[in-house]
């Protein structure tokens, strides 16, 4: 590692904050616990050499743990590393049951729903496309928040529209086609058509049993035409 090792509590705090988003939760909690132990020991001990030595040891342990966390994050490539959600994991959520009611239509943009992931809103399809939002769910996969809104049409078909938080995971394979300057990739996940694309750096996935790729592509590209990404 080329990063300078922190030597003070202030530098340690800054280091922990800098890896707060990407570090594994368990390791980050461990660092915070060690810092908290350091604070408690400082309050409990009286003045003297024992207090200073104990404080330095506690701080050194916390710094070592923080540096270890940072090393793991750098080696794994951060949020887009091997622990990022895979296409199969994201696509599976588009077929999962809803666990919450459908989100309301946006009060400020008639082509959007109020629900969003880090500012990327789900589309409102009921008007022009006659696909009505029927439910929603939110999952956590490898530390990433993944939100899904489900839509149904008059024929009883249902699709799920999933948006993954954070930097888009790398997706390979499939066949890519362009619509209005936006590349969409068509995949087949165990016989189910899946379409993926990026909106503001976030991975979006649409899929549904019995819904072909042409329909999915029409829905996905409608969002790109009607609302700026």
PDB file of C-alpha atoms in Angstrom:
ATOM      1  CA  UNK A   1       0.000   0.000   0.000  1.00  0.00           C
ATOM      2  CA  UNK A   2       1.245   3.484  -0.800  1.00  0.00           C
ATOM      3  CA  UNK A   3      -1.221   5.284   1.509  1.00  0.00           C
ATOM      4  CA  UNK A   4       0.383   6.892   4.576  1.00  0.00           C
ATOM      5  CA  UNK A   5      -0.503   5.101   7.819  1.00  0.00           C
ATOM      6  CA  UNK A   6      -2.547   7.345  10.179  1.00  0.00           C
ATOM      7  CA  UNK A   7      -0.829   8.221  13.442  1.00  0.00           C
ATOM      8  CA  UNK A   8      -3.488  10.208  15.309  1.00  0.00           C
ATOM      9  CA  UNK A   9      -7.144   9.746  16.227  1.00  0.00           C
ATOM     10  CA  UNK A  10      -8.106  12.564  13.844  1.00  0.00           C
ATOM     11  CA  UNK A  11      -6.335  10.861  10.942  1.00  0.00           C
ATOM     12  CA  UNK A  12      -7.872   7.513  11.920  1.00  0.00           C
ATOM     13  CA  UNK A  13     -11.362   9.036  11.957  1.00  0.00           C
ATOM     14  CA  UNK A  14     -10.786  10.514   8.517  1.00  0.00           C
ATOM     15  CA  UNK A  15      -9.574   7.147   7.230  1.00  0.00           C
ATOM     16  CA  UNK A  16     -12.617   5.342   8.607  1.00  0.00           C
ATOM     17  CA  UNK A  17     -14.940   7.905   7.030  1.00  0.00           C
ATOM     18  CA  UNK A  18     -13.209   7.544   3.679  1.00  0.00           C
ATOM     19  CA  UNK A  19     -13.907   3.793   3.606  1.00  0.00           C
ATOM     20  CA  UNK A  20     -17.299   3.967   5.267  1.00  0.00           C
ATOM     21  CA  UNK A  21     -19.306   3.258   2.116  1.00  0.00           C
ATOM     22  CA  UNK A  22     -17.235   0.519   0.628  1.00  0.00           C
ATOM     23  CA  UNK A  23     -15.770  -1.311   3.613  1.00  0.00           C
ATOM     24  CA  UNK A  24     -17.517  -4.484   4.762  1.00  0.00           C
ATOM     25  CA  UNK A  25     -19.890  -3.664   7.607  1.00  0.00           C
ATOM     26  CA  UNK A  26     -18.372  -6.212   9.998  1.00  0.00           C
ATOM     27  CA  UNK A  27     -14.850  -4.836   9.593  1.00  0.00           C
ATOM     28  CA  UNK A  28     -16.001  -1.242   9.814  1.00  0.00           C
ATOM     29  CA  UNK A  29     -17.868  -2.019  13.066  1.00  0.00           C
ATOM     30  CA  UNK A  30     -14.728  -3.625  14.441  1.00  0.00           C
ATOM     31  CA  UNK A  31     -12.742  -0.451  13.807  1.00  0.00           C
ATOM     32  CA  UNK A  32     -15.434   1.700  15.388  1.00  0.00           C
ATOM     33  CA  UNK A  33     -15.583  -0.577  18.444  1.00  0.00           C
ATOM     34  CA  UNK A  34     -11.844  -0.277  18.923  1.00  0.00           C
ATOM     35  CA  UNK A  35     -12.018   3.503  18.679  1.00  0.00           C
ATOM     36  CA  UNK A  36     -14.876   3.486  21.206  1.00  0.00           C
ATOM     37  CA  UNK A  37     -12.843   1.275  23.568  1.00  0.00           C
ATOM     38  CA  UNK A  38     -10.034   3.779  23.273  1.00  0.00           C
ATOM     39  CA  UNK A  39     -12.388   6.591  24.313  1.00  0.00           C
ATOM     40  CA  UNK A  40     -13.732   4.613  27.271  1.00  0.00           C
ATOM     41  CA  UNK A  41     -10.280   3.686  28.482  1.00  0.00           C
ATOM     42  CA  UNK A  42      -9.207   7.303  28.290  1.00  0.00           C
ATOM     43  CA  UNK A  43     -12.107   8.332  30.523  1.00  0.00           C
ATOM     44  CA  UNK A  44     -11.662   5.493  33.014  1.00  0.00           C
ATOM     45  CA  UNK A  45      -7.929   5.775  33.627  1.00  0.00           C
ATOM     46  CA  UNK A  46      -6.315   8.409  35.746  1.00  0.00           C
ATOM     47  CA  UNK A  47      -3.293  10.420  34.648  1.00  0.00           C
ATOM     48  CA  UNK A  48       0.062   8.755  34.444  1.00  0.00           C
ATOM     49  CA  UNK A  49       2.279   6.552  32.356  1.00  0.00           C
ATOM     50  CA  UNK A  50      -0.135   3.571  32.387  1.00  0.00           C
ATOM     51  CA  UNK A  51      -2.893   5.707  30.892  1.00  0.00           C
ATOM     52  CA  UNK A  52      -0.617   7.055  28.162  1.00  0.00           C
ATOM     53  CA  UNK A  53       0.792   3.639  27.285  1.00  0.00           C
ATOM     54  CA  UNK A  54      -2.647   1.977  27.293  1.00  0.00           C
ATOM     55  CA  UNK A  55      -4.058   4.765  25.159  1.00  0.00           C
ATOM     56  CA  UNK A  56      -1.266   4.461  22.629  1.00  0.00           C
ATOM     57  CA  UNK A  57      -1.719   0.693  22.412  1.00  0.00           C
ATOM     58  CA  UNK A  58      -5.469   1.026  21.920  1.00  0.00           C
ATOM     59  CA  UNK A  59      -4.983   3.652  19.233  1.00  0.00           C
ATOM     60  CA  UNK A  60      -2.293   1.559  17.524  1.00  0.00           C
ATOM     61  CA  UNK A  61      -4.650  -1.432  17.462  1.00  0.00           C
ATOM     62  CA  UNK A  62      -7.446   0.647  15.962  1.00  0.00           C
ATOM     63  CA  UNK A  63      -5.092   2.087  13.345  1.00  0.00           C
ATOM     64  CA  UNK A  64      -3.851  -1.397  12.411  1.00  0.00           C
ATOM     65  CA  UNK A  65      -7.421  -2.621  11.993  1.00  0.00           C
ATOM     66  CA  UNK A  66      -8.373   0.415   9.905  1.00  0.00           C
ATOM     67  CA  UNK A  67      -5.363  -0.060   7.629  1.00  0.00           C
ATOM     68  CA  UNK A  68      -6.289  -3.744   7.231  1.00  0.00           C
ATOM     69  CA  UNK A  69      -9.817  -2.745   6.217  1.00  0.00           C
ATOM     70  CA  UNK A  70      -8.483  -0.264   3.680  1.00  0.00           C
ATOM     71  CA  UNK A  71      -6.160  -2.897   2.221  1.00  0.00           C
ATOM     72  CA  UNK A  72      -9.046  -5.333   1.773  1.00  0.00           C
ATOM     73  CA  UNK A  73     -11.173  -2.669   0.091  1.00  0.00           C
ATOM     74  CA  UNK A  74      -8.374  -1.700  -2.296  1.00  0.00           C
ATOM     75  CA  UNK A  75      -7.590  -5.302  -3.202  1.00  0.00           C
ATOM     76  CA  UNK A  76     -11.242  -6.134  -3.846  1.00  0.00           C
ATOM     77  CA  UNK A  77     -11.694  -3.096  -6.067  1.00  0.00           C
ATOM     78  CA  UNK A  78     -14.212  -1.273  -3.859  1.00  0.00           C
ATOM     79  CA  UNK A  79     -17.931  -1.248  -4.595  1.00  0.00           C
ATOM     80  CA  UNK A  80     -17.572  -2.736  -8.090  1.00  0.00           C
ATOM     81  CA  UNK A  81     -15.426  -5.673  -6.961  1.00  0.00           C
ATOM     82  CA  UNK A  82     -16.261  -9.370  -6.775  1.00  0.00           C
ATOM     83  CA  UNK A  83     -18.835  -8.872  -3.996  1.00  0.00           C
ATOM     84  CA  UNK A  84     -21.044  -6.595  -6.132  1.00  0.00           C
ATOM     85  CA  UNK A  85     -24.429  -8.094  -7.066  1.00  0.00           C
ATOM     86  CA  UNK A  86     -24.300 -10.282 -10.156  1.00  0.00           C
ATOM     87  CA  UNK A  87     -26.729 -10.093 -13.055  1.00  0.00           C
ATOM     88  CA  UNK A  88     -28.341 -13.334 -11.920  1.00  0.00           C
ATOM     89  CA  UNK A  89     -28.904 -11.959  -8.416  1.00  0.00           C
ATOM     90  CA  UNK A  90     -30.405  -8.729  -9.715  1.00  0.00           C
ATOM     91  CA  UNK A  91     -32.545 -10.485 -12.326  1.00  0.00           C
ATOM     92  CA  UNK A  92     -33.844 -12.918  -9.725  1.00  0.00           C
ATOM     93  CA  UNK A  93     -35.342 -10.003  -7.793  1.00  0.00           C
ATOM     94  CA  UNK A  94     -37.400  -8.935 -10.816  1.00  0.00           C
ATOM     95  CA  UNK A  95     -39.238 -12.266 -10.497  1.00  0.00           C
ATOM     96  CA  UNK A  96     -39.582 -12.206  -6.706  1.00  0.00           C
ATOM     97  CA  UNK A  97     -42.886 -11.369  -4.978  1.00  0.00           C
ATOM     98  CA  UNK A  98     -43.677  -7.803  -3.948  1.00  0.00           C
ATOM     99  CA  UNK A  99     -43.348  -7.062  -0.226  1.00  0.00           C
ATOM    100  CA  UNK A 100     -44.646  -3.466  -0.200  1.00  0.00           C
ATOM    101  CA  UNK A 101     -47.401  -1.470  -1.923  1.00  0.00           C
ATOM    102  CA  UNK A 102     -46.740   0.210  -5.275  1.00  0.00           C
ATOM    103  CA  UNK A 103     -45.108   3.643  -5.066  1.00  0.00           C
ATOM    104  CA  UNK A 104     -47.165   6.724  -5.846  1.00  0.00           C
ATOM    105  CA  UNK A 105     -46.873   8.748  -9.006  1.00  0.00           C
ATOM    106  CA  UNK A 106     -44.457  11.666  -8.717  1.00  0.00           C
ATOM    107  CA  UNK A 107     -46.129  14.951  -7.850  1.00  0.00           C
ATOM    108  CA  UNK A 108     -43.584  16.899  -9.889  1.00  0.00           C
ATOM    109  CA  UNK A 109     -42.950  14.711 -12.955  1.00  0.00           C
ATOM    110  CA  UNK A 110     -45.808  12.904 -14.612  1.00  0.00           C
ATOM    111  CA  UNK A 111     -43.510  10.363 -16.325  1.00  0.00           C
ATOM    112  CA  UNK A 112     -42.019   9.169 -13.018  1.00  0.00           C
ATOM    113  CA  UNK A 113     -42.968   7.411  -9.826  1.00  0.00           C
ATOM    114  CA  UNK A 114     -42.005   8.915  -6.492  1.00  0.00           C
ATOM    115  CA  UNK A 115     -39.730   5.939  -5.716  1.00  0.00           C
ATOM    116  CA  UNK A 116     -36.066   6.281  -6.646  1.00  0.00           C
ATOM    117  CA  UNK A 117     -32.614   4.875  -5.985  1.00  0.00           C
ATOM    118  CA  UNK A 118     -30.047   7.590  -5.319  1.00  0.00           C
ATOM    119  CA  UNK A 119     -31.978  10.046  -7.472  1.00  0.00           C
ATOM    120  CA  UNK A 120     -32.759   7.602 -10.298  1.00  0.00           C
ATOM    121  CA  UNK A 121     -36.564   7.399 -10.433  1.00  0.00           C
ATOM    122  CA  UNK A 122     -38.731   4.524 -11.563  1.00  0.00           C
ATOM    123  CA  UNK A 123     -40.884   5.298 -14.611  1.00  0.00           C
ATOM    124  CA  UNK A 124     -44.643   5.824 -14.648  1.00  0.00           C
ATOM    125  CA  UNK A 125     -45.940   3.565 -17.435  1.00  0.00           C
ATOM    126  CA  UNK A 126     -49.668   3.545 -16.782  1.00  0.00           C
ATOM    127  CA  UNK A 127     -50.495   6.442 -19.079  1.00  0.00           C
ATOM    128  CA  UNK A 128     -48.858   5.767 -22.435  1.00  0.00           C
ATOM    129  CA  UNK A 129     -47.901   2.117 -22.075  1.00  0.00           C
ATOM    130  CA  UNK A 130     -50.783   0.800 -19.923  1.00  0.00           C
ATOM    131  CA  UNK A 131     -48.447  -0.962 -17.499  1.00  0.00           C
ATOM    132  CA  UNK A 132     -49.566  -0.145 -13.957  1.00  0.00           C
ATOM    133  CA  UNK A 133     -47.285  -0.346 -10.922  1.00  0.00           C
ATOM    134  CA  UNK A 134     -48.559  -3.148  -8.683  1.00  0.00           C
ATOM    135  CA  UNK A 135     -46.031  -3.485  -5.868  1.00  0.00           C
ATOM    136  CA  UNK A 136     -42.439  -3.026  -4.767  1.00  0.00           C
ATOM    137  CA  UNK A 137     -39.653  -4.454  -2.629  1.00  0.00           C
ATOM    138  CA  UNK A 138     -36.231  -3.423  -1.330  1.00  0.00           C
ATOM    139  CA  UNK A 139     -33.381  -5.889  -0.813  1.00  0.00           C
ATOM    140  CA  UNK A 140     -29.793  -5.727   0.397  1.00  0.00           C
ATOM    141  CA  UNK A 141     -27.336  -7.838  -1.588  1.00  0.00           C
ATOM    142  CA  UNK A 142     -23.641  -7.727  -0.663  1.00  0.00           C
ATOM    143  CA  UNK A 143     -24.191  -4.408   1.073  1.00  0.00           C
ATOM    144  CA  UNK A 144     -25.976  -2.849  -1.897  1.00  0.00           C
ATOM    145  CA  UNK A 145     -29.534  -1.516  -1.705  1.00  0.00           C
ATOM    146  CA  UNK A 146     -31.550  -2.932  -4.593  1.00  0.00           C
ATOM    147  CA  UNK A 147     -35.066  -1.571  -5.182  1.00  0.00           C
ATOM    148  CA  UNK A 148     -37.631  -3.227  -7.441  1.00  0.00           C
ATOM    149  CA  UNK A 149     -40.984  -1.959  -8.690  1.00  0.00           C
ATOM    150  CA  UNK A 150     -43.418  -4.399 -10.288  1.00  0.00           C
ATOM    151  CA  UNK A 151     -45.754  -3.550 -13.164  1.00  0.00           C
ATOM    152  CA  UNK A 152     -48.715  -5.426 -14.622  1.00  0.00           C
ATOM    153  CA  UNK A 153     -50.690  -5.095 -17.860  1.00  0.00           C
ATOM    154  CA  UNK A 154     -54.277  -5.872 -18.789  1.00  0.00           C
ATOM    155  CA  UNK A 155     -53.321  -9.359 -19.982  1.00  0.00           C
ATOM    156  CA  UNK A 156     -52.120 -10.410 -16.531  1.00  0.00           C
ATOM    157  CA  UNK A 157     -48.421 -10.260 -17.352  1.00  0.00           C
ATOM    158  CA  UNK A 158     -45.982  -8.864 -14.770  1.00  0.00           C
ATOM    159  CA  UNK A 159     -42.471  -7.500 -14.995  1.00  0.00           C
ATOM    160  CA  UNK A 160     -40.007  -6.295 -12.390  1.00  0.00           C
ATOM    161  CA  UNK A 161     -37.876  -3.177 -12.800  1.00  0.00           C
ATOM    162  CA  UNK A 162     -34.775  -3.268 -10.591  1.00  0.00           C
ATOM    163  CA  UNK A 163     -32.269  -0.488  -9.868  1.00  0.00           C
ATOM    164  CA  UNK A 164     -28.992  -1.292  -8.077  1.00  0.00           C
ATOM    165  CA  UNK A 165     -27.484   1.366  -5.811  1.00  0.00           C
ATOM    166  CA  UNK A 166     -23.856   2.412  -6.072  1.00  0.00           C
ATOM    167  CA  UNK A 167     -21.500   2.024  -9.033  1.00  0.00           C
ATOM    168  CA  UNK A 168     -22.892  -0.330 -11.654  1.00  0.00           C
ATOM    169  CA  UNK A 169     -21.637  -3.925 -11.319  1.00  0.00           C
ATOM    170  CA  UNK A 170     -19.866  -5.240 -14.381  1.00  0.00           C
ATOM    171  CA  UNK A 171     -22.210  -7.279 -16.587  1.00  0.00           C
ATOM    172  CA  UNK A 172     -20.833  -9.471 -19.366  1.00  0.00           C
ATOM    173  CA  UNK A 173     -22.388 -11.440 -22.182  1.00  0.00           C
ATOM    174  CA  UNK A 174     -25.665 -10.879 -23.955  1.00  0.00           C
ATOM    175  CA  UNK A 175     -26.462  -8.999 -27.133  1.00  0.00           C
ATOM    176  CA  UNK A 176     -26.290  -5.206 -27.148  1.00  0.00           C
ATOM    177  CA  UNK A 177     -28.579  -2.978 -29.198  1.00  0.00           C
ATOM    178  CA  UNK A 178     -28.967   0.791 -29.230  1.00  0.00           C
ATOM    179  CA  UNK A 179     -32.092   2.897 -28.766  1.00  0.00           C
ATOM    180  CA  UNK A 180     -31.850   6.687 -28.965  1.00  0.00           C
ATOM    181  CA  UNK A 181     -28.146   6.578 -28.203  1.00  0.00           C
ATOM    182  CA  UNK A 182     -28.548   4.311 -25.155  1.00  0.00           C
ATOM    183  CA  UNK A 183     -27.054   0.771 -25.290  1.00  0.00           C
ATOM    184  CA  UNK A 184     -29.344  -1.979 -23.976  1.00  0.00           C
ATOM    185  CA  UNK A 185     -28.132  -5.548 -23.481  1.00  0.00           C
ATOM    186  CA  UNK A 186     -30.427  -8.527 -23.956  1.00  0.00           C
ATOM    187  CA  UNK A 187     -29.757 -11.601 -21.832  1.00  0.00           C
ATOM    188  CA  UNK A 188     -31.328 -14.989 -21.270  1.00  0.00           C
ATOM    189  CA  UNK A 189     -31.445 -16.102 -17.637  1.00  0.00           C
ATOM    190  CA  UNK A 190     -32.646 -19.722 -17.538  1.00  0.00           C
ATOM    191  CA  UNK A 191     -35.121 -19.175 -20.332  1.00  0.00           C
ATOM    192  CA  UNK A 192     -36.334 -15.782 -19.091  1.00  0.00           C
ATOM    193  CA  UNK A 193     -35.612 -12.655 -21.151  1.00  0.00           C
ATOM    194  CA  UNK A 194     -33.708  -9.911 -19.310  1.00  0.00           C
ATOM    195  CA  UNK A 195     -32.741  -6.413 -20.464  1.00  0.00           C
ATOM    196  CA  UNK A 196     -30.026  -4.386 -18.723  1.00  0.00           C
ATOM    197  CA  UNK A 197     -28.753  -0.842 -19.205  1.00  0.00           C
ATOM    198  CA  UNK A 198     -27.276   2.088 -17.270  1.00  0.00           C
ATOM    199  CA  UNK A 199     -28.981   5.200 -15.952  1.00  0.00           C
ATOM    200  CA  UNK A 200     -26.771   7.815 -14.317  1.00  0.00           C
ATOM    201  CA  UNK A 201     -24.179   5.107 -13.661  1.00  0.00           C
ATOM    202  CA  UNK A 202     -26.688   2.731 -12.011  1.00  0.00           C
ATOM    203  CA  UNK A 203     -27.500  -0.727 -13.321  1.00  0.00           C
ATOM    204  CA  UNK A 204     -31.152  -1.175 -14.314  1.00  0.00           C
ATOM    205  CA  UNK A 205     -32.700  -4.579 -14.989  1.00  0.00           C
ATOM    206  CA  UNK A 206     -36.143  -5.455 -16.356  1.00  0.00           C
ATOM    207  CA  UNK A 207     -37.518  -8.953 -16.728  1.00  0.00           C
ATOM    208  CA  UNK A 208     -40.712 -10.970 -16.409  1.00  0.00           C
ATOM    209  CA  UNK A 209     -41.867 -14.510 -17.030  1.00  0.00           C
ATOM    210  CA  UNK A 210     -43.691 -14.811 -20.326  1.00  0.00           C
ATOM    211  CA  UNK A 211     -42.587 -11.358 -21.469  1.00  0.00           C
ATOM    212  CA  UNK A 212     -40.355 -11.328 -24.539  1.00  0.00           C
ATOM    213  CA  UNK A 213     -37.254  -9.220 -25.024  1.00  0.00           C
ATOM    214  CA  UNK A 214     -38.949  -6.964 -27.623  1.00  0.00           C
ATOM    215  CA  UNK A 215     -41.568  -5.889 -25.060  1.00  0.00           C
ATOM    216  CA  UNK A 216     -38.951  -5.398 -22.368  1.00  0.00           C
ATOM    217  CA  UNK A 217     -36.800  -3.345 -24.721  1.00  0.00           C
ATOM    218  CA  UNK A 218     -39.780  -1.186 -25.715  1.00  0.00           C
ATOM    219  CA  UNK A 219     -40.543  -0.441 -22.067  1.00  0.00           C
ATOM    220  CA  UNK A 220     -36.923   0.213 -21.113  1.00  0.00           C
ATOM    221  CA  UNK A 221     -36.239   2.503 -24.081  1.00  0.00           C
ATOM    222  CA  UNK A 222     -39.490   4.431 -23.509  1.00  0.00           C
ATOM    223  CA  UNK A 223     -37.983   5.614 -20.230  1.00  0.00           C
ATOM    224  CA  UNK A 224     -34.904   6.845 -22.072  1.00  0.00           C
ATOM    225  CA  UNK A 225     -37.018   8.805 -24.593  1.00  0.00           C
ATOM    226  CA  UNK A 226     -39.439  10.371 -22.131  1.00  0.00           C
ATOM    227  CA  UNK A 227     -37.294  11.268 -19.135  1.00  0.00           C
ATOM    228  CA  UNK A 228     -33.717  12.485 -19.184  1.00  0.00           C
ATOM    229  CA  UNK A 229     -31.358   9.938 -17.616  1.00  0.00           C
TER     230      UNK A 229
END
